Amino acid sequence: MQEYFIIGYWKLINSLEIAVILYVVLSVILAIIKKRNYKKVKKLPFGKMALEFLFLWYVCAILKITGIIGLTFGLDFRGGELGCLFSVPFVGNSIKMIMLNFLLFVPYGFLLLFVFPKIKWNWKFALLIGACSSLVIELLQVVGGRLCEIDDLITNSCGVLVGYLLAQSCKRILLHEQAKKGVIQGMVTVIISGFFLVLISFLANGDVIQQQMDEYYNEISNDNALEDIIVFKIYNGKKELDVAHCSEYDWETWYRWMGDSIDSNASFYKWWSENAKTSDIIEQQDNTYIEIVFSNNQEFLLENNEDWTLEHIKHLLYCIEDGNFWYGSKEDTLEYCASYEDIENAFQIDKNLLEEIQEAVRE
């Protein structure tokens, strides 16, 4: 989970600029409607202003993390995106992602109590605010072409509620009058939250399912296959570059990209028998090819196409421009051809990687 916290940290940092702009705009609006006089600096509520900015900054970070900021919205709305709102919650989901969503909204609920002190808060209203905030985010994701999930709606709302209860306990401790009650409330909130997450973990078996899938599927980009590579060549036109076990080129990254590309697009491939040689294929089109020969026969089970198993793979030739590839069990012959055939979506080329490989060949 460490990588998710790192990503969240950078999302928070990247949200600072837009938060500053929004807060300046908000301050101008407050000055215009005479809700705040910025001329009398000594009378400015700097503590409240700092909390307001912190709250606005965190809201921007949430919108950045959930993808709302930067999402491309459209009018191509289909009811299917709302289907997950009516599914059984948590079943098959990842407990890690549930915990992260829960923790993401705790500070949001915590800050609400201090930023809006004049509101008559109670746990029901806090839960309602959390549910409404989460629902708005989920609906915006739908308009942006993503799914609306009941799991997120529940965990986000509970996160806001827990944040509010912790803020309430802190407020009681700071007031000293109800310090003991505040400590007890804080401890009970943390314990119940932990129990809630443990209870959900019995339903959220997505991590276990993913682990089982990872153990079963042996995809092309796996490390064992990488260690068995004895030939790794690049062809571009009439130029040829042999880079196997050469530290000068980052050919391991090239291999992983090729493997990930085949794995992710496996459902779009059609394959048939075709006895051919590498020289015959690369002479037909002026494309860039990766040729790989393994020391041992490989077997690849592709997660995105359970009906397709690549068995006894010794030799593989991949075209970077169109994703088509050839494979076989002999070093000198390619016995099968696999063609990318998704009519609706053209094959996505990594242009930077293609230029990097082509430049290596030209040198």
Coordinates of C-alpha atoms in Angstrom, one line a residue:
M1 CA 0.0 0.0 0.0
Q2 CA 3.0 2.2 0.3
E3 CA 2.9 3.2 -3.4
Y4 CA -0.7 4.4 -3.0
F5 CA 0.3 6.7 -0.1
I6 CA 3.1 8.1 -2.2
I7 CA 0.8 8.7 -5.1
G8 CA -1.7 10.4 -2.8
Y9 CA 1.1 12.6 -1.4
W10 CA 2.0 13.8 -4.9
K11 CA -1.6 14.4 -5.8
L12 CA -1.9 16.6 -2.7
I13 CA 1.2 18.5 -3.7
N14 CA -0.1 18.9 -7.2
S15 CA -3.4 20.2 -5.9
L16 CA -1.8 23.1 -4.1
E17 CA -1.7 25.5 -7.1
I18 CA -5.4 25.1 -7.9
A19 CA -6.3 25.4 -4.2
V20 CA -4.4 28.7 -3.9
I21 CA -6.3 30.1 -7.0
L22 CA -9.7 29.0 -5.7
Y23 CA -9.0 30.4 -2.3
V24 CA -8.0 33.8 -3.8
V25 CA -11.2 33.8 -5.8
L26 CA -13.2 32.9 -2.7
S27 CA -11.6 35.7 -0.7
V28 CA -12.4 38.2 -3.4
I29 CA -16.0 37.1 -3.4
L30 CA -16.2 37.4 0.4
A31 CA -14.8 40.9 0.1
I32 CA -17.3 41.9 -2.5
I33 CA -20.3 40.7 -0.6
K34 CA -18.8 42.3 2.5
K35 CA -18.7 39.0 4.5
R36 CA -15.0 39.7 5.3
N37 CA -13.1 43.0 5.6
Y38 CA -9.4 42.4 4.5
K39 CA -8.4 46.0 5.1
K40 CA -8.2 45.6 8.9
V41 CA -5.4 43.1 9.1
K42 CA -5.4 42.9 12.9
K43 CA -9.0 41.8 12.9
L44 CA -8.6 39.1 10.3
P45 CA -9.4 35.5 11.6
F46 CA -6.0 34.0 10.5
G47 CA -6.7 30.7 12.2
K48 CA -10.1 30.3 10.5
M49 CA -8.6 31.4 7.2
A50 CA -5.8 28.7 7.5
L51 CA -8.4 26.0 8.2
E52 CA -10.5 27.2 5.3
F53 CA -7.5 27.0 3.0
L54 CA -6.5 23.6 4.3
F55 CA -10.0 22.3 3.8
L56 CA -10.2 23.6 0.2
W57 CA -6.8 22.2 -0.5
Y58 CA -7.8 18.8 0.7
V59 CA -11.0 18.9 -1.3
C60 CA -9.0 19.6 -4.4
A61 CA -6.7 16.7 -3.5
I62 CA -9.7 14.4 -3.2
L63 CA -11.0 15.5 -6.6
K64 CA -7.5 14.9 -8.0
I65 CA -7.2 11.4 -6.4
T66 CA -10.6 10.3 -7.5
G67 CA -9.9 11.6 -11.0
I68 CA -12.6 14.3 -11.1
I69 CA -9.9 17.0 -11.8
G70 CA -8.6 16.0 -15.2
L71 CA -11.5 13.8 -16.2
T72 CA -13.0 14.3 -19.7
F73 CA -16.8 14.8 -19.3
G74 CA -19.2 13.9 -22.1
L75 CA -22.9 13.5 -22.8
D76 CA -22.6 9.8 -23.8
F77 CA -24.4 8.6 -20.8
R78 CA -25.5 4.9 -20.5
G79 CA -27.4 3.5 -17.5
G80 CA -25.0 0.6 -17.2
E81 CA -22.5 2.8 -15.4
L82 CA -24.9 3.1 -12.5
G83 CA -25.4 -0.7 -12.2
C84 CA -22.7 -1.1 -9.5
L85 CA -24.8 1.1 -7.2
F86 CA -27.3 -1.7 -6.9
S87 CA -24.8 -4.6 -6.6
V88 CA -23.9 -6.5 -3.4
P89 CA -21.4 -4.2 -1.7
F90 CA -17.7 -5.2 -1.0
V91 CA -18.0 -8.8 -2.5
G92 CA -15.0 -9.3 -4.8
N93 CA -13.5 -5.9 -4.0
S94 CA -10.0 -5.2 -2.7
I95 CA -9.8 -4.6 1.1
K96 CA -6.8 -2.4 0.4
M97 CA -8.7 -0.1 -1.9
I98 CA -11.6 0.0 0.6
M99 CA -9.3 1.0 3.4
L100 CA -7.7 3.7 1.2
N101 CA -11.1 5.1 0.3
F102 CA -12.1 5.1 3.9
L103 CA -8.9 6.8 5.1
L104 CA -9.1 9.4 2.3
F105 CA -12.3 10.9 3.6
V106 CA -11.5 10.8 7.3
P107 CA -9.6 14.2 7.2
Y108 CA -12.4 15.6 5.1
G109 CA -14.9 14.8 7.9
F110 CA -12.4 16.0 10.5
L111 CA -12.0 19.4 9.0
L112 CA -15.8 20.0 8.4
L113 CA -16.5 20.5 12.1
F114 CA -13.8 23.2 12.5
V115 CA -14.3 25.0 9.2
F116 CA -18.1 25.3 9.7
P117 CA -18.5 25.7 13.4
K118 CA -21.8 27.5 13.2
I119 CA -23.6 24.5 11.8
K120 CA -25.5 22.4 14.4
W121 CA -23.5 19.2 13.8
N122 CA -24.6 15.7 14.8
W123 CA -23.5 12.3 13.6
K124 CA -26.5 11.9 11.3
F125 CA -25.9 15.2 9.5
A126 CA -22.2 14.4 9.2
L127 CA -23.1 11.0 7.6
L128 CA -25.5 12.7 5.3
I129 CA -22.8 15.2 4.2
G130 CA -20.4 12.3 3.6
A131 CA -23.0 10.4 1.5
C132 CA -23.9 13.4 -0.6
S133 CA -20.3 14.4 -1.2
S134 CA -19.5 10.8 -2.2
L135 CA -22.5 10.5 -4.4
V136 CA -21.6 13.7 -6.3
I137 CA -18.1 12.3 -7.0
E138 CA -19.6 9.0 -8.1
L139 CA -22.1 10.7 -10.5
L140 CA -19.3 12.9 -11.9
Q141 CA -17.3 9.8 -12.6
V142 CA -20.2 8.3 -14.5
V143 CA -20.5 11.4 -16.7
G144 CA -16.8 11.0 -17.3
G145 CA -17.3 7.4 -18.5
R146 CA -16.4 5.6 -15.3
L147 CA -18.4 3.3 -13.1
C148 CA -20.4 4.3 -10.0
E149 CA -19.6 1.9 -7.1
I150 CA -21.7 1.3 -4.0
D151 CA -18.5 0.3 -2.1
D152 CA -17.0 3.7 -2.5
L153 CA -20.3 5.4 -1.5
I154 CA -20.5 3.4 1.8
T155 CA -16.8 3.6 2.7
N156 CA -16.4 7.3 1.8
S157 CA -19.5 8.2 3.9
C158 CA -18.2 6.2 6.9
G159 CA -14.9 7.9 6.5
V160 CA -16.5 11.3 6.8
L161 CA -18.5 10.1 9.8
V162 CA -15.4 8.8 11.6
G163 CA -13.5 12.0 10.8
Y164 CA -16.3 14.1 12.3
L165 CA -16.5 11.9 15.5
L166 CA -12.7 12.2 15.9
A167 CA -12.9 16.0 15.4
Q168 CA -15.7 16.1 18.0
S169 CA -13.6 14.2 20.5
C170 CA -10.6 16.5 19.9
K171 CA -12.8 19.5 20.4
R172 CA -14.0 18.1 23.8
I173 CA -10.5 17.4 24.9
L174 CA -9.4 21.0 23.9
L175 CA -12.3 22.5 25.9
H176 CA -11.2 20.5 29.0
E177 CA -14.7 20.5 30.3
Q178 CA -15.5 17.1 28.6
A179 CA -11.9 15.8 28.1
K180 CA -12.6 12.4 29.6
K181 CA -15.7 12.0 27.4
G182 CA -13.7 13.1 24.4
V183 CA -10.9 10.6 25.0
I184 CA -13.4 7.7 25.4
Q185 CA -15.3 8.8 22.2
G186 CA -12.0 8.9 20.2
M187 CA -11.0 5.5 21.4
V188 CA -14.4 3.9 20.8
T189 CA -14.5 5.5 17.3
V190 CA -11.1 4.0 16.4
I191 CA -12.0 0.6 17.8
I192 CA -15.3 0.5 15.9
S193 CA -13.7 1.6 12.7
G194 CA -11.1 -1.2 13.0
F195 CA -13.9 -3.7 13.7
F196 CA -15.8 -2.3 10.7
L197 CA -12.9 -2.8 8.3
V198 CA -12.1 -6.3 9.7
L199 CA -15.8 -7.3 9.2
I200 CA -15.7 -6.0 5.6
S201 CA -12.4 -7.9 4.9
F202 CA -14.4 -11.2 5.1
L203 CA -16.6 -10.0 2.2
A204 CA -13.9 -8.1 0.2
N205 CA -12.0 -11.1 -1.2
G206 CA -10.7 -9.3 -4.3
D207 CA -7.1 -9.4 -3.1
V208 CA -7.2 -13.2 -2.6
I209 CA -8.8 -13.7 -6.0
Q210 CA -6.2 -11.5 -7.6
Q211 CA -3.4 -13.4 -5.9
Q212 CA -4.9 -16.7 -7.1
M213 CA -5.1 -15.3 -10.6
D214 CA -1.5 -14.1 -10.5
E215 CA -0.4 -17.5 -9.4
Y216 CA -2.4 -19.3 -12.1
Y217 CA -1.7 -17.0 -15.1
N218 CA 1.8 -17.0 -16.5
E219 CA 1.9 -13.9 -18.7
I220 CA 4.5 -13.0 -21.3
S221 CA 6.1 -10.2 -19.2
N222 CA 6.9 -12.5 -16.3
D223 CA 10.5 -12.5 -14.8
N224 CA 11.1 -16.3 -15.5
A225 CA 10.6 -15.8 -19.2
L226 CA 12.9 -12.8 -19.1
E227 CA 15.7 -14.8 -17.6
D228 CA 15.4 -17.4 -20.4
I229 CA 15.9 -15.0 -23.3
I230 CA 19.0 -15.9 -25.3
V231 CA 18.2 -13.8 -28.4
F232 CA 16.7 -10.3 -28.4
K233 CA 16.9 -8.5 -31.8
I234 CA 15.4 -5.4 -33.2
Y235 CA 14.6 -5.0 -36.9
N236 CA 13.8 -1.7 -38.7
G237 CA 13.9 -1.9 -42.4
K238 CA 17.1 -3.5 -43.4
K239 CA 18.8 -2.7 -40.1
E240 CA 19.2 -5.2 -37.4
L241 CA 20.3 -4.7 -33.8
D242 CA 21.2 -7.6 -31.4
V243 CA 20.7 -6.3 -27.8
A244 CA 20.4 -9.5 -25.7
H245 CA 22.2 -9.2 -22.4
C246 CA 23.6 -5.8 -23.5
S247 CA 23.7 -3.2 -20.7
E248 CA 23.9 -0.4 -23.2
Y249 CA 20.2 -0.7 -24.0
D250 CA 17.2 -1.0 -21.8
W251 CA 15.9 -4.1 -23.6
E252 CA 14.3 -5.5 -20.5
T253 CA 11.9 -2.6 -20.4
W254 CA 11.2 -3.1 -24.1
Y255 CA 10.4 -6.8 -23.4
R256 CA 8.1 -6.0 -20.5
W257 CA 6.2 -3.4 -22.6
M258 CA 5.8 -5.9 -25.4
G259 CA 4.6 -8.6 -23.0
D260 CA 2.2 -6.2 -21.2
S261 CA 0.8 -5.0 -24.6
I262 CA 0.0 -8.6 -25.7
D263 CA -1.4 -9.5 -22.3
S264 CA -3.7 -6.5 -22.0
N265 CA -5.0 -6.9 -25.6
A266 CA -5.3 -10.7 -25.6
S267 CA -9.0 -10.6 -26.0
F268 CA -8.7 -8.8 -29.3
Y269 CA -6.3 -11.3 -31.0
K270 CA -7.2 -13.9 -33.7
W271 CA -4.7 -16.6 -34.3
W272 CA -4.1 -19.2 -37.0
S273 CA -1.4 -21.6 -38.2
E274 CA 1.2 -20.0 -40.5
N275 CA 4.7 -21.5 -41.0
A276 CA 7.0 -18.6 -41.8
K277 CA 10.5 -17.4 -41.2
T278 CA 11.5 -14.1 -39.6
S279 CA 13.2 -12.9 -42.8
D280 CA 10.0 -13.5 -44.8
I281 CA 7.9 -11.4 -42.4
I282 CA 10.1 -8.4 -41.9
E283 CA 10.6 -8.0 -45.6
Q284 CA 6.9 -7.7 -46.3
Q285 CA 6.4 -4.3 -44.4
D286 CA 8.7 -1.5 -43.4
N287 CA 7.9 -1.8 -39.7
T288 CA 9.8 -2.3 -36.5
Y289 CA 10.0 -5.8 -35.0
I290 CA 11.2 -7.4 -31.8
E291 CA 12.5 -11.0 -32.2
I292 CA 12.9 -13.2 -29.1
V293 CA 14.3 -16.7 -28.7
F294 CA 14.1 -18.5 -25.4
S295 CA 16.5 -21.1 -24.1
N296 CA 13.6 -23.2 -22.8
N297 CA 10.1 -23.6 -24.1
Q298 CA 7.6 -21.2 -22.4
E299 CA 3.9 -21.5 -21.6
F300 CA 1.8 -18.4 -21.3
L301 CA -1.7 -18.3 -19.8
L302 CA -3.3 -14.9 -20.6
E303 CA -5.7 -13.5 -18.1
N304 CA -7.6 -11.4 -20.7
N305 CA -8.2 -14.5 -22.9
E306 CA -8.7 -17.7 -20.9
D307 CA -9.4 -19.7 -24.1
W308 CA -5.9 -18.9 -25.5
T309 CA -2.9 -20.7 -24.2
L310 CA 0.5 -20.2 -25.8
E311 CA 2.3 -23.5 -25.4
H312 CA 5.9 -24.6 -26.2
I313 CA 7.0 -21.1 -27.1
K314 CA 10.6 -21.0 -28.2
H315 CA 10.5 -18.2 -30.8
L316 CA 8.5 -14.9 -30.9
L317 CA 8.4 -12.0 -33.4
Y318 CA 6.4 -8.9 -32.5
C319 CA 5.5 -5.9 -34.7
I320 CA 5.5 -2.7 -32.6
E321 CA 3.4 -0.6 -35.0
D322 CA 0.3 -2.8 -35.2
G323 CA 0.7 -5.3 -32.3
N324 CA 0.6 -8.4 -34.5
F325 CA 3.0 -11.2 -33.6
W326 CA 4.2 -14.6 -34.7
Y327 CA 5.3 -17.5 -32.4
G328 CA 6.4 -21.1 -32.5
S329 CA 8.3 -24.0 -30.9
K330 CA 11.3 -23.8 -33.2
E331 CA 14.1 -21.3 -33.4
D332 CA 14.0 -21.1 -37.2
T333 CA 10.3 -21.2 -37.9
L334 CA 7.2 -19.3 -36.7
E335 CA 4.3 -21.7 -36.7
Y336 CA 1.4 -19.3 -35.7
C337 CA 0.3 -15.8 -36.4
A338 CA -1.7 -13.7 -33.9
S339 CA -3.4 -10.6 -35.4
Y340 CA -4.8 -7.6 -33.4
E341 CA -8.4 -7.2 -34.7
D342 CA -10.4 -4.7 -32.6
I343 CA -12.5 -2.8 -35.1
E344 CA -13.7 -0.1 -32.7
N345 CA -10.3 0.8 -31.2
A346 CA -7.1 1.1 -33.1
F347 CA -3.9 -0.5 -31.6
Q348 CA -2.3 2.0 -29.2
I349 CA 1.4 2.6 -30.0
D350 CA 3.8 3.8 -27.4
K351 CA 5.4 6.5 -29.6
N352 CA 8.1 7.4 -27.2
L353 CA 9.2 3.8 -26.9
L354 CA 9.0 3.2 -30.6
E355 CA 11.2 6.3 -31.2
E356 CA 13.7 5.1 -28.6
I357 CA 14.0 1.6 -30.2
Q358 CA 14.2 3.0 -33.7
E359 CA 16.9 5.4 -32.6
A360 CA 18.9 2.5 -31.0
V361 CA 18.7 0.7 -34.4
R362 CA 19.9 3.7 -36.3
E363 CA 22.9 4.1 -34.1

